[in-house]
Short mmCIF file of N, CA and C in Angstrom, two decimals:
data_model
loop_
_atom_site.label_atom_id
_atom_site.label_comp_id
_atom_site.label_asym_id
_atom_site.label_seq_id
_atom_site.Cartn_x
_atom_site.Cartn_y
_atom_site.Cartn_z
N MET A 17 25.13 -148.17 -58.09
CA MET A 17 25.75 -146.90 -58.39
C MET A 17 25.97 -146.81 -59.90
N SER A 18 25.58 -145.69 -60.50
CA SER A 18 25.73 -145.57 -61.94
C SER A 18 27.16 -145.18 -62.31
N ARG A 19 27.50 -145.49 -63.52
CA ARG A 19 28.85 -145.23 -64.03
C ARG A 19 29.16 -143.74 -64.01
N GLN A 20 30.35 -143.39 -63.59
CA GLN A 20 30.79 -142.00 -63.54
C GLN A 20 31.48 -141.67 -64.86
N VAL A 21 30.93 -140.70 -65.60
CA VAL A 21 31.48 -140.27 -66.88
C VAL A 21 31.87 -138.80 -66.75
N PHE A 22 33.15 -138.52 -66.94
CA PHE A 22 33.66 -137.16 -66.93
C PHE A 22 33.70 -136.71 -68.39
N LEU A 23 32.68 -135.97 -68.83
CA LEU A 23 32.55 -135.58 -70.23
C LEU A 23 32.99 -134.14 -70.43
N TYR A 24 33.83 -133.93 -71.43
CA TYR A 24 34.27 -132.60 -71.83
C TYR A 24 34.03 -132.47 -73.32
N ASP A 25 32.98 -131.72 -73.67
CA ASP A 25 32.58 -131.59 -75.07
C ASP A 25 32.18 -130.15 -75.37
N PRO A 26 33.08 -129.31 -75.74
CA PRO A 26 34.54 -129.46 -75.84
C PRO A 26 35.21 -129.02 -74.54
N PRO A 27 36.45 -129.42 -74.33
CA PRO A 27 37.18 -128.92 -73.17
C PRO A 27 37.78 -127.56 -73.48
N ASP A 28 38.02 -126.77 -72.44
CA ASP A 28 38.80 -125.55 -72.61
C ASP A 28 40.26 -125.94 -72.79
N ARG A 29 40.62 -127.06 -72.14
CA ARG A 29 42.01 -127.51 -72.17
C ARG A 29 42.05 -129.03 -71.97
N PHE A 30 42.91 -129.70 -72.74
CA PHE A 30 43.15 -131.13 -72.56
C PHE A 30 44.63 -131.36 -72.81
N VAL A 31 45.36 -131.77 -71.77
CA VAL A 31 46.81 -131.90 -71.85
C VAL A 31 47.30 -133.14 -71.12
N ALA A 32 48.52 -133.53 -71.47
CA ALA A 32 49.26 -134.53 -70.71
C ALA A 32 50.33 -133.77 -69.93
N GLY A 33 50.58 -134.19 -68.71
CA GLY A 33 51.60 -133.54 -67.90
C GLY A 33 52.10 -134.48 -66.83
N THR A 34 53.08 -134.01 -66.07
CA THR A 34 53.68 -134.84 -65.03
C THR A 34 53.80 -134.08 -63.72
N VAL A 35 53.93 -134.87 -62.67
CA VAL A 35 54.26 -134.36 -61.34
C VAL A 35 55.43 -135.18 -60.85
N GLY A 36 56.48 -134.51 -60.38
CA GLY A 36 57.65 -135.22 -59.87
C GLY A 36 58.88 -135.01 -60.72
N LEU A 37 59.99 -135.54 -60.22
CA LEU A 37 61.27 -135.42 -60.90
C LEU A 37 61.45 -136.52 -61.93
N PRO A 38 62.25 -136.27 -62.98
CA PRO A 38 62.51 -137.32 -63.97
C PRO A 38 62.99 -138.61 -63.29
N GLY A 39 62.43 -139.70 -63.72
CA GLY A 39 62.73 -141.00 -63.12
C GLY A 39 61.73 -141.39 -62.05
N ARG A 40 61.01 -140.38 -61.53
CA ARG A 40 60.01 -140.62 -60.50
C ARG A 40 58.72 -139.84 -60.80
N ARG A 41 58.51 -139.58 -62.09
CA ARG A 41 57.35 -138.79 -62.48
C ARG A 41 56.08 -139.63 -62.50
N THR A 42 54.97 -138.96 -62.20
CA THR A 42 53.64 -139.54 -62.37
C THR A 42 53.00 -138.79 -63.53
N PHE A 43 52.49 -139.52 -64.49
CA PHE A 43 51.90 -138.94 -65.70
C PHE A 43 50.39 -138.80 -65.53
N TYR A 44 49.87 -137.70 -66.05
CA TYR A 44 48.44 -137.42 -65.96
C TYR A 44 47.89 -136.93 -67.30
N LEU A 45 46.61 -137.22 -67.52
CA LEU A 45 45.80 -136.54 -68.51
C LEU A 45 44.92 -135.60 -67.71
N GLN A 46 44.80 -134.37 -68.17
CA GLN A 46 43.99 -133.40 -67.45
C GLN A 46 43.09 -132.66 -68.43
N ALA A 47 41.79 -132.69 -68.14
CA ALA A 47 40.80 -131.98 -68.95
C ALA A 47 40.16 -130.92 -68.07
N SER A 48 39.86 -129.77 -68.66
CA SER A 48 39.20 -128.73 -67.89
C SER A 48 38.23 -127.96 -68.76
N ALA A 49 37.18 -127.46 -68.12
CA ALA A 49 36.20 -126.58 -68.74
C ALA A 49 35.68 -125.69 -67.63
N GLY A 50 35.92 -124.38 -67.76
CA GLY A 50 35.54 -123.47 -66.69
C GLY A 50 36.31 -123.81 -65.42
N ALA A 51 35.60 -123.95 -64.31
CA ALA A 51 36.23 -124.28 -63.03
C ALA A 51 36.35 -125.79 -62.81
N ARG A 52 35.78 -126.59 -63.69
CA ARG A 52 35.80 -128.04 -63.54
C ARG A 52 37.07 -128.61 -64.13
N VAL A 53 37.79 -129.43 -63.34
CA VAL A 53 39.05 -130.05 -63.77
C VAL A 53 39.01 -131.52 -63.41
N THR A 54 39.43 -132.38 -64.34
CA THR A 54 39.53 -133.81 -64.10
C THR A 54 40.92 -134.27 -64.47
N SER A 55 41.59 -134.95 -63.52
CA SER A 55 42.94 -135.48 -63.75
C SER A 55 42.91 -136.98 -63.54
N VAL A 56 43.49 -137.72 -64.50
CA VAL A 56 43.57 -139.18 -64.38
C VAL A 56 45.03 -139.58 -64.59
N ALA A 57 45.50 -140.53 -63.79
CA ALA A 57 46.89 -140.98 -63.85
C ALA A 57 47.01 -142.12 -64.85
N LEU A 58 48.20 -142.20 -65.48
CA LEU A 58 48.47 -143.28 -66.41
C LEU A 58 49.97 -143.46 -66.54
N GLU A 59 50.38 -144.47 -67.28
CA GLU A 59 51.79 -144.78 -67.47
C GLU A 59 52.38 -143.96 -68.62
N LYS A 60 53.68 -143.77 -68.56
CA LYS A 60 54.40 -143.03 -69.61
C LYS A 60 54.16 -143.67 -70.97
N THR A 61 54.19 -144.98 -71.03
CA THR A 61 53.98 -145.67 -72.31
C THR A 61 52.58 -145.44 -72.85
N GLN A 62 51.60 -145.28 -71.96
CA GLN A 62 50.24 -145.01 -72.40
C GLN A 62 50.14 -143.60 -73.02
N VAL A 63 50.84 -142.64 -72.41
CA VAL A 63 50.84 -141.28 -72.95
C VAL A 63 51.47 -141.28 -74.34
N ALA A 64 52.62 -141.95 -74.47
CA ALA A 64 53.30 -142.02 -75.77
C ALA A 64 52.43 -142.69 -76.81
N ALA A 65 51.81 -143.81 -76.46
CA ALA A 65 50.95 -144.53 -77.41
C ALA A 65 49.75 -143.68 -77.82
N LEU A 66 49.15 -142.99 -76.86
CA LEU A 66 48.00 -142.15 -77.17
C LEU A 66 48.40 -141.03 -78.14
N ALA A 67 49.51 -140.38 -77.89
CA ALA A 67 49.97 -139.29 -78.77
C ALA A 67 50.27 -139.81 -80.18
N GLU A 68 50.97 -140.92 -80.26
CA GLU A 68 51.30 -141.49 -81.58
C GLU A 68 50.04 -141.87 -82.35
N ARG A 69 49.10 -142.53 -81.68
CA ARG A 69 47.87 -142.97 -82.35
C ARG A 69 47.02 -141.78 -82.77
N MET A 70 47.00 -140.73 -81.94
CA MET A 70 46.23 -139.54 -82.31
C MET A 70 46.78 -138.93 -83.59
N ASP A 71 48.10 -138.77 -83.65
CA ASP A 71 48.72 -138.22 -84.86
C ASP A 71 48.43 -139.09 -86.07
N GLU A 72 48.53 -140.42 -85.91
CA GLU A 72 48.26 -141.34 -87.01
C GLU A 72 46.81 -141.23 -87.48
N LEU A 73 45.87 -141.15 -86.53
CA LEU A 73 44.46 -141.05 -86.89
C LEU A 73 44.17 -139.72 -87.58
N LEU A 74 44.77 -138.64 -87.09
CA LEU A 74 44.58 -137.34 -87.73
C LEU A 74 45.16 -137.33 -89.15
N ASP A 75 46.33 -137.93 -89.32
CA ASP A 75 46.93 -138.04 -90.66
C ASP A 75 46.03 -138.83 -91.60
N GLU A 76 45.44 -139.89 -91.10
CA GLU A 76 44.54 -140.71 -91.91
C GLU A 76 43.27 -139.93 -92.29
N VAL A 77 42.75 -139.14 -91.35
CA VAL A 77 41.57 -138.32 -91.64
C VAL A 77 41.90 -137.33 -92.76
N VAL A 78 43.06 -136.69 -92.68
CA VAL A 78 43.48 -135.73 -93.71
C VAL A 78 43.63 -136.45 -95.05
N ARG A 79 44.26 -137.62 -95.03
CA ARG A 79 44.48 -138.38 -96.26
C ARG A 79 43.16 -138.78 -96.91
N ARG A 80 42.24 -139.33 -96.12
CA ARG A 80 40.97 -139.81 -96.67
C ARG A 80 40.07 -138.68 -97.14
N SER A 81 40.19 -137.52 -96.52
CA SER A 81 39.34 -136.40 -96.91
C SER A 81 39.94 -135.60 -98.07
N GLY A 82 41.16 -135.97 -98.45
CA GLY A 82 41.83 -135.23 -99.52
C GLY A 82 42.21 -133.82 -99.09
N GLY A 83 42.37 -133.64 -97.78
CA GLY A 83 42.75 -132.33 -97.25
C GLY A 83 41.58 -131.43 -96.94
N SER A 84 40.34 -131.90 -97.12
CA SER A 84 39.18 -131.05 -96.87
C SER A 84 38.71 -131.10 -95.42
N ALA A 85 39.22 -132.03 -94.61
CA ALA A 85 38.83 -132.11 -93.20
C ALA A 85 39.43 -130.92 -92.44
N SER A 86 38.77 -130.56 -91.35
CA SER A 86 39.24 -129.43 -90.54
C SER A 86 40.34 -129.88 -89.58
N VAL A 87 41.36 -130.51 -90.14
CA VAL A 87 42.49 -131.01 -89.34
C VAL A 87 43.76 -130.38 -89.89
N PRO A 88 44.48 -129.63 -89.05
CA PRO A 88 45.73 -129.05 -89.54
C PRO A 88 46.81 -130.12 -89.69
N ALA A 89 47.70 -129.91 -90.65
CA ALA A 89 48.79 -130.86 -90.88
C ALA A 89 49.81 -130.83 -89.74
N VAL A 90 49.99 -129.66 -89.15
CA VAL A 90 50.87 -129.49 -88.00
C VAL A 90 50.12 -128.70 -86.94
N THR A 91 50.67 -128.66 -85.74
CA THR A 91 50.02 -127.96 -84.64
C THR A 91 50.05 -126.44 -84.87
N PRO A 92 48.88 -125.81 -84.91
CA PRO A 92 48.85 -124.35 -85.05
C PRO A 92 49.45 -123.68 -83.80
N ALA A 93 50.24 -122.65 -84.02
CA ALA A 93 50.91 -121.97 -82.91
C ALA A 93 49.93 -121.38 -81.90
N ASP A 94 48.75 -120.96 -82.35
CA ASP A 94 47.80 -120.32 -81.44
C ASP A 94 47.10 -121.29 -80.50
N VAL A 95 47.17 -122.59 -80.73
CA VAL A 95 46.54 -123.55 -79.81
C VAL A 95 47.57 -124.35 -79.01
N LEU A 96 48.85 -124.10 -79.23
CA LEU A 96 49.89 -124.82 -78.51
C LEU A 96 49.83 -124.47 -77.03
N ASP A 97 49.78 -125.47 -76.17
CA ASP A 97 49.65 -125.28 -74.72
C ASP A 97 50.93 -125.75 -74.04
N THR A 98 51.65 -124.82 -73.41
CA THR A 98 52.89 -125.16 -72.71
C THR A 98 52.79 -124.91 -71.21
N GLU A 99 51.59 -124.58 -70.74
CA GLU A 99 51.39 -124.29 -69.31
C GLU A 99 51.42 -125.60 -68.50
N PRO A 100 51.83 -125.51 -67.22
CA PRO A 100 51.83 -126.71 -66.38
C PRO A 100 50.40 -127.17 -66.07
N LEU A 101 50.31 -128.36 -65.49
CA LEU A 101 49.01 -128.88 -65.06
C LEU A 101 48.40 -127.92 -64.04
N GLN A 102 47.06 -127.85 -64.03
CA GLN A 102 46.39 -127.05 -63.02
C GLN A 102 46.52 -127.76 -61.68
N THR A 103 46.80 -127.01 -60.64
CA THR A 103 46.95 -127.59 -59.31
C THR A 103 45.77 -127.18 -58.44
N PRO A 104 45.44 -127.96 -57.44
CA PRO A 104 46.06 -129.24 -57.11
C PRO A 104 45.65 -130.33 -58.09
N VAL A 105 46.54 -131.29 -58.31
CA VAL A 105 46.27 -132.41 -59.20
C VAL A 105 45.67 -133.53 -58.36
N ASP A 106 44.36 -133.67 -58.43
CA ASP A 106 43.64 -134.71 -57.68
C ASP A 106 43.27 -135.84 -58.64
N GLU A 107 43.88 -137.00 -58.43
CA GLU A 107 43.66 -138.15 -59.31
C GLU A 107 42.27 -138.73 -59.11
N GLU A 108 41.49 -138.76 -60.20
CA GLU A 108 40.15 -139.37 -60.15
C GLU A 108 40.25 -140.88 -60.21
N PHE A 109 41.13 -141.38 -61.08
CA PHE A 109 41.36 -142.81 -61.21
C PHE A 109 42.62 -143.05 -62.01
N ARG A 110 43.09 -144.30 -62.03
CA ARG A 110 44.23 -144.70 -62.85
C ARG A 110 43.68 -145.35 -64.11
N VAL A 111 44.21 -144.94 -65.26
CA VAL A 111 43.70 -145.39 -66.56
C VAL A 111 44.15 -146.82 -66.85
N GLY A 112 43.20 -147.61 -67.32
CA GLY A 112 43.50 -148.97 -67.75
C GLY A 112 43.38 -149.10 -69.26
N THR A 113 42.23 -148.72 -69.79
CA THR A 113 41.93 -148.87 -71.21
C THR A 113 41.69 -147.50 -71.84
N MET A 114 42.23 -147.31 -73.04
CA MET A 114 41.99 -146.06 -73.78
C MET A 114 41.44 -146.39 -75.16
N ALA A 115 40.68 -145.45 -75.70
CA ALA A 115 40.13 -145.63 -77.04
C ALA A 115 40.12 -144.29 -77.76
N LEU A 116 40.27 -144.34 -79.09
CA LEU A 116 40.22 -143.16 -79.95
C LEU A 116 39.22 -143.40 -81.06
N ALA A 117 38.57 -142.32 -81.48
CA ALA A 117 37.67 -142.41 -82.62
C ALA A 117 37.59 -141.04 -83.27
N TRP A 118 37.21 -141.01 -84.54
CA TRP A 118 36.98 -139.76 -85.25
C TRP A 118 35.51 -139.68 -85.61
N ASP A 119 34.84 -138.62 -85.16
CA ASP A 119 33.45 -138.37 -85.49
C ASP A 119 33.43 -137.48 -86.72
N GLY A 120 33.20 -138.08 -87.88
CA GLY A 120 33.24 -137.35 -89.14
C GLY A 120 32.15 -136.31 -89.28
N SER A 121 30.98 -136.56 -88.68
CA SER A 121 29.87 -135.60 -88.82
C SER A 121 30.16 -134.31 -88.05
N ASP A 122 30.80 -134.41 -86.89
CA ASP A 122 31.14 -133.22 -86.10
C ASP A 122 32.58 -132.77 -86.27
N GLN A 123 33.38 -133.55 -87.03
CA GLN A 123 34.81 -133.25 -87.20
C GLN A 123 35.50 -133.15 -85.84
N ARG A 124 35.32 -134.20 -85.01
CA ARG A 124 35.89 -134.21 -83.67
C ARG A 124 36.60 -135.53 -83.40
N MET A 125 37.71 -135.44 -82.66
CA MET A 125 38.42 -136.61 -82.15
C MET A 125 37.80 -136.94 -80.80
N ILE A 126 37.48 -138.19 -80.60
CA ILE A 126 36.92 -138.63 -79.31
C ILE A 126 37.99 -139.46 -78.61
N VAL A 127 38.33 -139.05 -77.39
CA VAL A 127 39.31 -139.76 -76.58
C VAL A 127 38.59 -140.29 -75.35
N GLU A 128 38.75 -141.58 -75.09
CA GLU A 128 38.18 -142.17 -73.87
C GLU A 128 39.28 -142.83 -73.08
N ALA A 129 39.32 -142.54 -71.79
CA ALA A 129 40.25 -143.17 -70.86
C ALA A 129 39.41 -143.78 -69.74
N GLN A 130 39.46 -145.10 -69.65
CA GLN A 130 38.64 -145.83 -68.69
C GLN A 130 39.49 -146.31 -67.53
N ALA A 131 38.89 -146.32 -66.34
CA ALA A 131 39.60 -146.71 -65.12
C ALA A 131 40.09 -148.15 -65.20
N LEU A 132 41.24 -148.37 -64.59
CA LEU A 132 41.82 -149.71 -64.48
C LEU A 132 40.95 -150.53 -63.53
N VAL A 133 40.58 -151.72 -63.97
CA VAL A 133 39.74 -152.61 -63.17
C VAL A 133 40.39 -153.98 -63.13
N GLU A 134 40.44 -154.56 -61.95
CA GLU A 134 40.99 -155.91 -61.82
C GLU A 134 39.85 -156.92 -61.89
N LEU A 135 39.98 -157.86 -62.80
CA LEU A 135 38.97 -158.90 -62.99
C LEU A 135 39.57 -160.25 -62.63
N GLU A 136 38.75 -161.10 -62.06
CA GLU A 136 39.19 -162.47 -61.76
C GLU A 136 38.36 -163.43 -62.58
N ALA A 137 39.04 -164.44 -63.12
CA ALA A 137 38.35 -165.44 -63.92
C ALA A 137 39.15 -166.74 -63.87
N GLU A 138 38.46 -167.83 -64.11
CA GLU A 138 39.08 -169.15 -64.09
C GLU A 138 39.92 -169.41 -65.35
N THR A 139 39.39 -168.97 -66.51
CA THR A 139 40.08 -169.25 -67.78
C THR A 139 40.25 -167.95 -68.56
N ASP A 140 41.06 -168.01 -69.61
CA ASP A 140 41.25 -166.84 -70.48
C ASP A 140 39.95 -166.47 -71.17
N GLU A 141 39.15 -167.46 -71.53
CA GLU A 141 37.87 -167.19 -72.19
C GLU A 141 36.92 -166.47 -71.24
N ASP A 142 36.90 -166.89 -69.96
CA ASP A 142 36.05 -166.24 -68.97
C ASP A 142 36.51 -164.80 -68.74
N LEU A 143 37.83 -164.59 -68.73
CA LEU A 143 38.38 -163.26 -68.54
C LEU A 143 38.01 -162.35 -69.71
N ALA A 144 38.13 -162.87 -70.94
CA ALA A 144 37.76 -162.08 -72.12
C ALA A 144 36.28 -161.72 -72.10
N ALA A 145 35.43 -162.65 -71.69
CA ALA A 145 33.99 -162.39 -71.62
C ALA A 145 33.69 -161.35 -70.54
N ALA A 146 34.37 -161.44 -69.40
CA ALA A 146 34.17 -160.46 -68.32
C ALA A 146 34.63 -159.07 -68.75
N GLU A 147 35.75 -159.00 -69.47
CA GLU A 147 36.24 -157.70 -69.96
C GLU A 147 35.25 -157.08 -70.94
N GLU A 148 34.75 -157.88 -71.87
CA GLU A 148 33.80 -157.38 -72.86
C GLU A 148 32.52 -156.90 -72.19
N GLN A 149 32.02 -157.66 -71.22
CA GLN A 149 30.81 -157.28 -70.52
C GLN A 149 31.02 -155.96 -69.77
N MET A 150 32.17 -155.82 -69.11
CA MET A 150 32.47 -154.61 -68.36
C MET A 150 32.55 -153.40 -69.29
N LEU A 151 33.21 -153.55 -70.45
CA LEU A 151 33.35 -152.44 -71.39
C LEU A 151 32.02 -152.00 -71.97
N GLN A 152 31.09 -152.92 -72.14
CA GLN A 152 29.79 -152.60 -72.72
C GLN A 152 28.77 -152.09 -71.71
N ASP A 153 29.07 -152.20 -70.42
CA ASP A 153 28.12 -151.83 -69.38
C ASP A 153 28.14 -150.32 -69.16
N GLU A 154 27.24 -149.62 -69.85
CA GLU A 154 27.17 -148.15 -69.74
C GLU A 154 26.59 -147.72 -68.39
N GLU A 155 25.83 -148.56 -67.74
CA GLU A 155 25.20 -148.19 -66.47
C GLU A 155 26.12 -148.41 -65.27
N ASN A 156 26.80 -149.55 -65.22
CA ASN A 156 27.59 -149.89 -64.04
C ASN A 156 29.08 -150.07 -64.32
N GLY A 157 29.54 -149.67 -65.49
CA GLY A 157 30.94 -149.84 -65.84
C GLY A 157 31.85 -148.96 -65.01
N PRO A 158 33.16 -149.10 -65.20
CA PRO A 158 34.12 -148.29 -64.46
C PRO A 158 34.08 -146.83 -64.91
N PRO A 159 34.59 -145.92 -64.08
CA PRO A 159 34.61 -144.51 -64.46
C PRO A 159 35.37 -144.30 -65.77
N VAL A 160 34.97 -143.25 -66.51
CA VAL A 160 35.59 -142.96 -67.79
C VAL A 160 35.70 -141.45 -67.99
N LEU A 161 36.83 -141.04 -68.55
CA LEU A 161 37.03 -139.66 -68.99
C LEU A 161 36.81 -139.66 -70.49
N ARG A 162 35.85 -138.85 -70.97
CA ARG A 162 35.53 -138.79 -72.40
C ARG A 162 35.68 -137.33 -72.85
N VAL A 163 36.56 -137.13 -73.84
CA VAL A 163 36.87 -135.79 -74.32
C VAL A 163 36.67 -135.73 -75.83
N ARG A 164 36.02 -134.67 -76.30
CA ARG A 164 35.81 -134.45 -77.74
C ARG A 164 36.63 -133.23 -78.15
N LEU A 165 37.58 -133.43 -79.07
CA LEU A 165 38.54 -132.39 -79.45
C LEU A 165 38.41 -132.02 -80.92
N THR A 166 38.69 -130.75 -81.22
CA THR A 166 38.80 -130.34 -82.62
C THR A 166 40.11 -130.92 -83.15
N GLY A 167 40.29 -130.89 -84.46
CA GLY A 167 41.53 -131.38 -85.05
C GLY A 167 42.74 -130.61 -84.53
N ALA A 168 42.61 -129.29 -84.37
CA ALA A 168 43.71 -128.47 -83.88
C ALA A 168 44.03 -128.81 -82.42
N GLN A 169 42.99 -129.00 -81.59
CA GLN A 169 43.21 -129.39 -80.19
C GLN A 169 43.91 -130.75 -80.11
N ALA A 170 43.51 -131.68 -80.96
CA ALA A 170 44.11 -133.01 -80.94
C ALA A 170 45.58 -132.95 -81.37
N ARG A 171 45.90 -132.16 -82.39
CA ARG A 171 47.31 -132.00 -82.80
C ARG A 171 48.13 -131.39 -81.67
N SER A 172 47.56 -130.39 -81.02
CA SER A 172 48.25 -129.73 -79.91
C SER A 172 48.50 -130.72 -78.77
N PHE A 173 47.48 -131.53 -78.44
CA PHE A 173 47.65 -132.52 -77.39
C PHE A 173 48.77 -133.49 -77.73
N ALA A 174 48.76 -134.02 -78.95
CA ALA A 174 49.76 -135.02 -79.34
C ALA A 174 51.17 -134.44 -79.29
N LYS A 175 51.34 -133.22 -79.76
CA LYS A 175 52.67 -132.59 -79.75
C LYS A 175 53.17 -132.42 -78.32
N ARG A 176 52.32 -131.87 -77.46
CA ARG A 176 52.73 -131.65 -76.07
C ARG A 176 52.99 -132.98 -75.37
N ALA A 177 52.15 -133.96 -75.60
CA ALA A 177 52.32 -135.26 -74.94
C ALA A 177 53.67 -135.89 -75.28
N MET A 178 54.07 -135.81 -76.55
CA MET A 178 55.38 -136.37 -76.92
C MET A 178 56.52 -135.56 -76.30
N GLU A 179 56.36 -134.26 -76.18
CA GLU A 179 57.37 -133.44 -75.51
C GLU A 179 57.48 -133.80 -74.03
N VAL A 180 56.36 -134.06 -73.38
CA VAL A 180 56.36 -134.46 -71.97
C VAL A 180 57.06 -135.81 -71.80
N VAL A 181 56.77 -136.75 -72.68
CA VAL A 181 57.40 -138.07 -72.62
C VAL A 181 58.91 -137.95 -72.83
N ASP A 182 59.31 -137.14 -73.81
CA ASP A 182 60.73 -136.99 -74.13
C ASP A 182 61.51 -136.16 -73.12
N ALA A 183 60.82 -135.48 -72.22
CA ALA A 183 61.49 -134.59 -71.26
C ALA A 183 62.03 -135.33 -70.04
N GLY A 184 61.98 -136.61 -70.04
CA GLY A 184 62.47 -137.39 -68.90
C GLY A 184 63.98 -137.50 -68.90
N ARG A 185 64.46 -138.56 -68.29
CA ARG A 185 65.91 -138.79 -68.20
C ARG A 185 66.49 -139.03 -69.59
N PRO A 186 67.68 -138.49 -69.85
CA PRO A 186 68.29 -138.73 -71.16
C PRO A 186 68.70 -140.19 -71.30
N PRO A 187 68.69 -140.71 -72.53
CA PRO A 187 69.07 -142.12 -72.73
C PRO A 187 70.59 -142.29 -72.75
N CYS A 188 71.04 -143.47 -72.35
CA CYS A 188 72.46 -143.83 -72.44
C CYS A 188 72.80 -143.94 -73.93
N PRO A 189 73.92 -143.36 -74.36
CA PRO A 189 74.26 -143.43 -75.78
C PRO A 189 74.61 -144.84 -76.26
N LEU A 190 74.88 -145.75 -75.33
CA LEU A 190 75.25 -147.11 -75.73
C LEU A 190 74.07 -148.07 -75.72
N CYS A 191 73.28 -148.03 -74.63
CA CYS A 191 72.21 -149.03 -74.51
C CYS A 191 70.80 -148.45 -74.65
N SER A 192 70.69 -147.12 -74.67
CA SER A 192 69.41 -146.41 -74.80
C SER A 192 68.52 -146.50 -73.57
N LEU A 193 68.98 -147.12 -72.49
CA LEU A 193 68.21 -147.12 -71.25
C LEU A 193 68.36 -145.75 -70.59
N PRO A 194 67.39 -145.33 -69.76
CA PRO A 194 67.48 -144.01 -69.13
C PRO A 194 68.67 -143.93 -68.17
N LEU A 195 69.34 -142.78 -68.19
CA LEU A 195 70.44 -142.53 -67.27
C LEU A 195 69.87 -142.03 -65.95
N ASP A 196 70.33 -142.61 -64.85
CA ASP A 196 69.90 -142.17 -63.53
C ASP A 196 70.89 -141.16 -62.99
N PRO A 197 70.42 -140.16 -62.23
CA PRO A 197 71.34 -139.20 -61.64
C PRO A 197 72.33 -139.86 -60.68
N GLU A 198 71.93 -140.98 -60.07
CA GLU A 198 72.79 -141.69 -59.12
C GLU A 198 73.83 -142.54 -59.82
N GLY A 199 73.75 -142.69 -61.11
CA GLY A 199 74.67 -143.54 -61.86
C GLY A 199 73.90 -144.52 -62.72
N HIS A 200 74.61 -145.12 -63.65
CA HIS A 200 73.95 -146.01 -64.61
C HIS A 200 74.83 -147.23 -64.84
N VAL A 201 74.27 -148.40 -64.64
CA VAL A 201 74.96 -149.64 -64.94
C VAL A 201 74.52 -150.06 -66.34
N CYS A 202 75.40 -149.84 -67.29
CA CYS A 202 75.07 -150.10 -68.69
C CYS A 202 75.34 -151.56 -69.03
N PRO A 203 74.32 -152.27 -69.53
CA PRO A 203 74.54 -153.67 -69.90
C PRO A 203 75.55 -153.83 -71.04
N ARG A 204 75.75 -152.80 -71.83
CA ARG A 204 76.72 -152.87 -72.92
C ARG A 204 78.14 -152.61 -72.45
N GLN A 205 78.29 -152.20 -71.20
CA GLN A 205 79.61 -151.97 -70.62
C GLN A 205 79.98 -153.07 -69.62
N ASN A 206 79.24 -154.18 -69.66
CA ASN A 206 79.47 -155.33 -68.78
C ASN A 206 79.42 -154.93 -67.31
N GLY A 207 78.51 -153.99 -66.97
CA GLY A 207 78.29 -153.63 -65.57
C GLY A 207 79.17 -152.53 -65.03
N TYR A 208 80.07 -152.00 -65.79
CA TYR A 208 80.91 -150.89 -65.31
C TYR A 208 80.07 -149.62 -65.27
N ARG A 209 80.23 -148.85 -64.21
CA ARG A 209 79.50 -147.59 -64.08
C ARG A 209 80.13 -146.52 -64.93
N ARG A 210 79.30 -145.68 -65.49
CA ARG A 210 79.78 -144.55 -66.29
C ARG A 210 79.75 -143.32 -65.42
#
């Protein structure tokens, strides 16, 4: 069976979003073009890391180009996407590995999210070799979502993604752990409930 590649070049929409209540949310990346929609699940920390790295890469592109790259310094209001995920949200796969790149010739951000794969190996060296072989296998590798974004689309994605991450449970003012609606046992309060 050949590798399944969900390619969006360019997407009509590429967003991070959630399904569920704070504390029990499932995070998704969702790309769409016309009637075609692809949703992949991932962890909250992966969404935050992706958004931060995208902003950092875009800032570096602007810096290196001396401001001549087609990358806005901030998210343009006309590309800001605040709409919910398209429903139904059908998970294609759970993300394991992500990668970012900037294509200078096309002035596009390339985002890749590859399916989580469990590998077994006897030693750490065998595991590293198996991982490298799997990542390089374009024919039989795990499914991948590949999206090519303009600088404005990438800024919009990063802004929304950080807003989605920050929209969860508020942090405890003492320990910074998330507050649960059922109560919070704060380690800085020696176990007393607030």
